Tab-separated table of C-alpha atoms in Angstrom:
chain	number	residue	atom	x	y	z
W	1	MET	CA	25.577	199.641	102.603
W	2	MET	CA	29.035	198.591	101.608
W	3	ASN	CA	29.750	195.281	99.819
W	4	ARG	CA	32.829	193.442	99.192
W	5	ALA	CA	33.705	195.127	95.890
W	6	SER	CA	33.301	198.683	97.222
W	7	TYR	CA	35.148	197.781	100.396
W	8	LEU	CA	38.221	196.468	98.422
W	9	LYS	CA	38.092	199.385	96.208
W	10	LYS	CA	38.091	201.869	99.026
W	11	LEU	CA	40.928	199.943	100.642
W	12	ARG	CA	43.075	200.127	97.488
W	13	GLY	CA	42.459	203.814	97.310
W	14	LYS	CA	43.709	204.330	100.722
W	15	LEU	CA	46.930	202.302	100.128
W	16	GLN	CA	48.307	204.430	97.188
W	17	ARG	CA	51.383	205.445	99.162
W	18	LEU	CA	52.688	201.796	99.127
W	19	PRO	CA	54.514	200.053	96.302
W	20	ALA	CA	52.139	198.404	93.888
W	21	HIS	CA	53.241	194.874	94.626
W	22	GLU	CA	52.532	195.581	98.420
W	23	ILE	CA	48.964	196.870	97.537
W	24	ASP	CA	48.316	193.858	95.386
W	25	ALA	CA	49.522	191.375	98.119
W	26	ALA	CA	47.265	193.265	100.646
W	27	LEU	CA	44.235	193.119	98.437
W	28	ALA	CA	44.965	189.408	97.500
W	29	TYR	CA	44.927	188.648	101.281
W	30	TYR	CA	41.588	190.369	102.067
W	31	GLU	CA	40.104	188.923	98.880
W	32	GLU	CA	40.922	185.493	100.115
W	33	TYR	CA	39.586	186.419	103.523
W	34	PHE	CA	36.176	187.264	101.879
W	35	ASP	CA	36.401	184.051	99.748
W	36	GLU	CA	36.827	181.801	102.876
W	37	ALA	CA	33.976	183.512	104.696
W	38	GLY	CA	31.572	183.099	101.861
W	39	GLU	CA	29.215	185.472	100.009
W	40	GLU	CA	26.598	184.985	102.648
W	41	ASN	CA	28.918	186.312	105.398
W	42	GLU	CA	30.125	189.312	103.530
W	43	GLN	CA	28.634	192.026	105.840
W	44	ARG	CA	29.842	190.105	109.017
W	45	VAL	CA	33.433	190.132	107.552
W	46	ILE	CA	33.133	193.832	106.884
W	47	GLN	CA	31.988	194.396	110.401
W	48	GLN	CA	34.747	192.307	111.768
W	49	LEU	CA	37.477	194.034	109.805
W	50	GLY	CA	36.378	197.567	110.358
W	51	SER	CA	36.282	200.285	107.962
W	52	PRO	CA	38.753	200.397	104.998
W	53	SER	CA	40.357	203.473	106.724
W	54	HIS	CA	41.172	201.263	109.788
W	55	VAL	CA	42.543	198.293	107.675
W	56	ALA	CA	44.582	200.650	105.588
W	57	SER	CA	46.129	202.389	108.678
W	58	GLN	CA	47.253	198.964	110.089
W	59	ILE	CA	48.717	197.865	106.676
W	60	LEU	CA	50.566	201.059	106.450
W	61	ALA	CA	52.049	200.900	110.035
W	62	ASP	CA	52.885	197.188	109.451
W	63	TYR	CA	54.610	197.926	106.150
W	64	ALA	CA	56.641	200.729	107.775
W	65	LEU	CA	57.953	198.505	110.418
W	66	LYS	CA	58.712	195.525	108.022
W	67	ASP	CA	60.383	197.983	105.769
W	68	LEU	CA	62.554	199.371	108.659
W	69	GLU	CA	63.579	196.018	109.763
W	70	ALA	CA	64.602	194.949	106.197
W	71	THR	CA	66.515	198.086	105.453
W	72	SER	CA	67.659	199.401	108.799
W	73	THR	CA	70.952	200.700	107.327
W	74	SER	CA	69.137	203.324	105.137
W	75	THR	CA	68.329	206.702	107.046
W	76	LYS	CA	66.046	207.551	104.095
W	77	LYS	CA	64.096	204.347	104.703
W	78	ASN	CA	63.852	205.305	108.397
W	79	VAL	CA	62.315	208.539	107.682
W	80	SER	CA	59.990	207.059	105.167
W	81	ALA	CA	58.903	204.674	107.870
W	82	ILE	CA	58.212	207.555	110.214
W	83	TRP	CA	56.138	209.268	107.572
W	84	LEU	CA	54.202	206.054	106.732
W	85	ILE	CA	53.404	205.526	110.574
W	86	ILE	CA	52.219	209.276	110.875
W	87	LEU	CA	50.110	208.785	107.806
W	88	ALA	CA	48.737	205.548	109.323
W	89	ILE	CA	47.807	207.365	112.525
W	90	LEU	CA	46.215	210.314	110.525
W	91	SER	CA	44.173	207.923	108.375
W	92	ALA	CA	43.006	205.787	111.157
W	93	PRO	CA	39.226	206.267	111.935
W	94	LEU	CA	39.660	207.982	115.186
W	95	SER	CA	37.190	210.205	117.196
W	96	LEU	CA	37.979	213.877	116.822
W	97	PRO	CA	39.316	214.259	120.417
W	98	LEU	CA	41.500	211.262	119.966
W	99	LEU	CA	42.765	212.477	116.538
W	100	VAL	CA	43.611	215.869	118.070
W	101	VAL	CA	45.518	214.270	120.870
W	102	ALA	CA	47.420	212.089	118.384
W	103	ILE	CA	48.289	215.056	116.131
W	104	ALA	CA	49.580	217.120	119.223
W	105	LEU	CA	51.627	214.134	120.440
W	106	ILE	CA	53.178	213.688	116.943
W	107	PHE	CA	54.113	217.280	116.663
W	108	SER	CA	55.467	217.519	120.148
W	109	PHE	CA	57.467	214.379	119.741
W	110	GLY	CA	58.781	215.728	116.424
W	111	ALA	CA	59.784	218.990	117.799
W	112	VAL	CA	61.646	217.414	120.672
W	113	ILE	CA	63.520	215.029	118.297
W	114	PHE	CA	64.289	217.702	115.830
W	115	SER	CA	65.641	219.950	118.595
W	116	VAL	CA	67.915	217.231	119.858
W	117	ILE	CA	69.229	216.379	116.471
W	118	ILE	CA	70.046	220.061	115.717
W	119	ALA	CA	71.648	220.559	119.127
W	120	ILE	CA	73.945	217.456	118.481
W	121	LEU	CA	74.793	218.587	114.955
W	122	ALA	CA	75.506	222.161	116.187
W	123	THR	CA	77.823	220.987	118.780
W	124	VAL	CA	79.910	218.821	116.523
W	125	LEU	CA	79.959	221.435	113.817
W	126	SER	CA	81.026	224.183	116.301
W	127	ILE	CA	83.937	221.859	117.604
W	128	PHE	CA	84.986	221.222	113.961
W	129	PHE	CA	84.937	224.784	112.879
W	130	GLY	CA	86.445	225.957	116.125
W	131	GLY	CA	89.383	223.785	115.401
W	132	ILE	CA	89.753	225.129	111.909
W	133	ALA	CA	89.634	228.630	113.279
W	134	ALA	CA	92.349	227.890	115.667
W	135	LEU	CA	94.487	226.494	112.927
W	136	ILE	CA	93.934	229.682	110.675
W	137	SER	CA	94.795	231.874	113.692
W	138	GLY	CA	97.963	229.917	114.262
W	139	PHE	CA	99.066	230.488	110.697
W	140	PHE	CA	98.358	234.187	110.844
W	141	ILE	CA	100.497	234.792	113.989
W	142	LEU	CA	103.302	232.320	112.919
W	143	THR	CA	105.823	235.069	112.131
W	144	GLN	CA	104.845	237.291	115.124
W	145	ASP	CA	104.837	234.795	118.032
W	146	TRP	CA	105.708	231.215	116.866
W	147	PRO	CA	105.306	229.412	120.219
W	148	THR	CA	101.656	230.779	120.374
W	149	ALA	CA	101.142	229.934	116.758
W	150	LEU	CA	102.270	226.397	117.361
W	151	LEU	CA	100.050	226.133	120.368
W	152	PHE	CA	97.090	227.322	118.310
W	153	MET	CA	97.925	225.050	115.487
W	154	GLY	CA	98.317	222.046	117.737
W	155	VAL	CA	94.996	222.728	119.526
W	156	GLY	CA	93.457	223.403	115.959
W	157	PHE	CA	94.661	220.019	114.695
W	158	ILE	CA	93.349	218.128	117.806
W	159	VAL	CA	89.996	219.878	117.914
W	160	THR	CA	89.421	219.516	114.059
W	161	GLY	CA	90.425	215.795	114.364
W	162	LEU	CA	87.987	215.384	117.245
W	163	GLY	CA	85.210	216.905	115.196
W	164	ILE	CA	86.090	214.522	112.259
W	165	LEU	CA	86.004	211.630	114.478
W	166	LEU	CA	82.572	212.577	115.994
W	167	PHE	CA	80.831	212.790	112.646
W	168	PRO	CA	80.397	208.859	112.175
W	169	ILE	CA	79.418	208.574	115.871
W	170	VAL	CA	76.863	211.456	115.491
W	171	ALA	CA	75.583	209.815	112.289
W	172	ARG	CA	75.088	206.569	114.051
W	173	LEU	CA	73.385	208.234	117.012
W	174	ILE	CA	70.932	210.173	114.779
W	175	LYS	CA	70.096	206.930	112.958
W	176	THR	CA	69.388	205.324	116.335
W	177	ILE	CA	67.195	208.294	117.360
W	178	VAL	CA	65.255	207.921	114.188
W	179	ILE	CA	64.690	204.086	114.650
W	180	VAL	CA	63.511	204.761	118.264
W	181	CYS	CA	61.133	207.358	116.752
W	182	VAL	CA	59.647	204.821	114.477
W	183	GLU	CA	59.252	202.266	117.219
W	184	ALA	CA	57.683	204.881	119.513
W	185	LEU	CA	55.228	206.083	116.828
W	186	SER	CA	54.375	202.463	116.095
W	187	LYS	CA	53.502	201.810	119.813
W	188	LEU	CA	51.563	205.189	119.864
W	189	PHE	CA	49.509	203.967	116.651
W	190	HIS	CA	48.625	200.558	118.116
W	191	LYS	CA	47.692	202.106	121.380
W	192	ILE	CA	45.334	204.729	119.960
W	193	THR	CA	43.796	202.252	117.552
W	194	LYS	CA	43.559	199.367	119.866
W	195	LYS	CA	40.031	199.993	120.791
W	196	ARG	CA	38.818	201.076	117.355
W	197	LYS	CA	38.997	197.738	115.653
W	198	GLU	CA	35.262	197.044	115.158
W	199	GLY	CA	32.043	198.847	114.545
W	200	TYR	CA	33.006	201.013	111.372
C-alpha cells in the first residue's frame, strides 16, 4: 500500500518536465495537504487525490495554461504549452479505450492544424515568389518590349509588397491558431479526466 512518502516520490518523478521551482512548489503544496489532514488520514487523502499520475497530469496541464497566459507573446512557449498538455493527457490514468480515443483525437487535431498552417504559409510564399518572378521577367524583357516589361515589373513590385505585408498577418494568425490549439487541448484534457479523479 502506498504511503505519503512513496506517493510524493512518485509524484515528483512524474513532474520532471517542469522547472525545478514548479516541482518544489507543487510538492510543498501536497506536503502541506497531507500535514493538514494528519497522519491518521493519510490513506483517505491518497484516495481523494487519486494516483500520482492523475495529480501530475493536472499539474502539467495547469502549468501549461499558466505559462501560456504569462508569456502569450512567445510562439515557442505556446508550442511548449501544447506539448505539456499532450503529455498531461497521455500521462493521465485513463482506461485503454479512452486513452486510444484521446491519442486519435490529438493526432487528428494536430494533422488538421498542421495542414492549415502549411496551406497558409504556402499561399503567402507563392504570392511573394510570384512577385519576384514577375520582377525578374520584367528585367529580362526590358530591352525587347519595354511596355510589357514595365507592366511585369509593376505587377511584380505590387505582388512582392503584398507578400511582405502578409507575413506579419500570417505570423499573428499562426500564433492565434496555436493559442486556440492549447485551449482546445486543455478542454479535451479536463473533459477526459473529469470522471477519473478518484479511485486510483
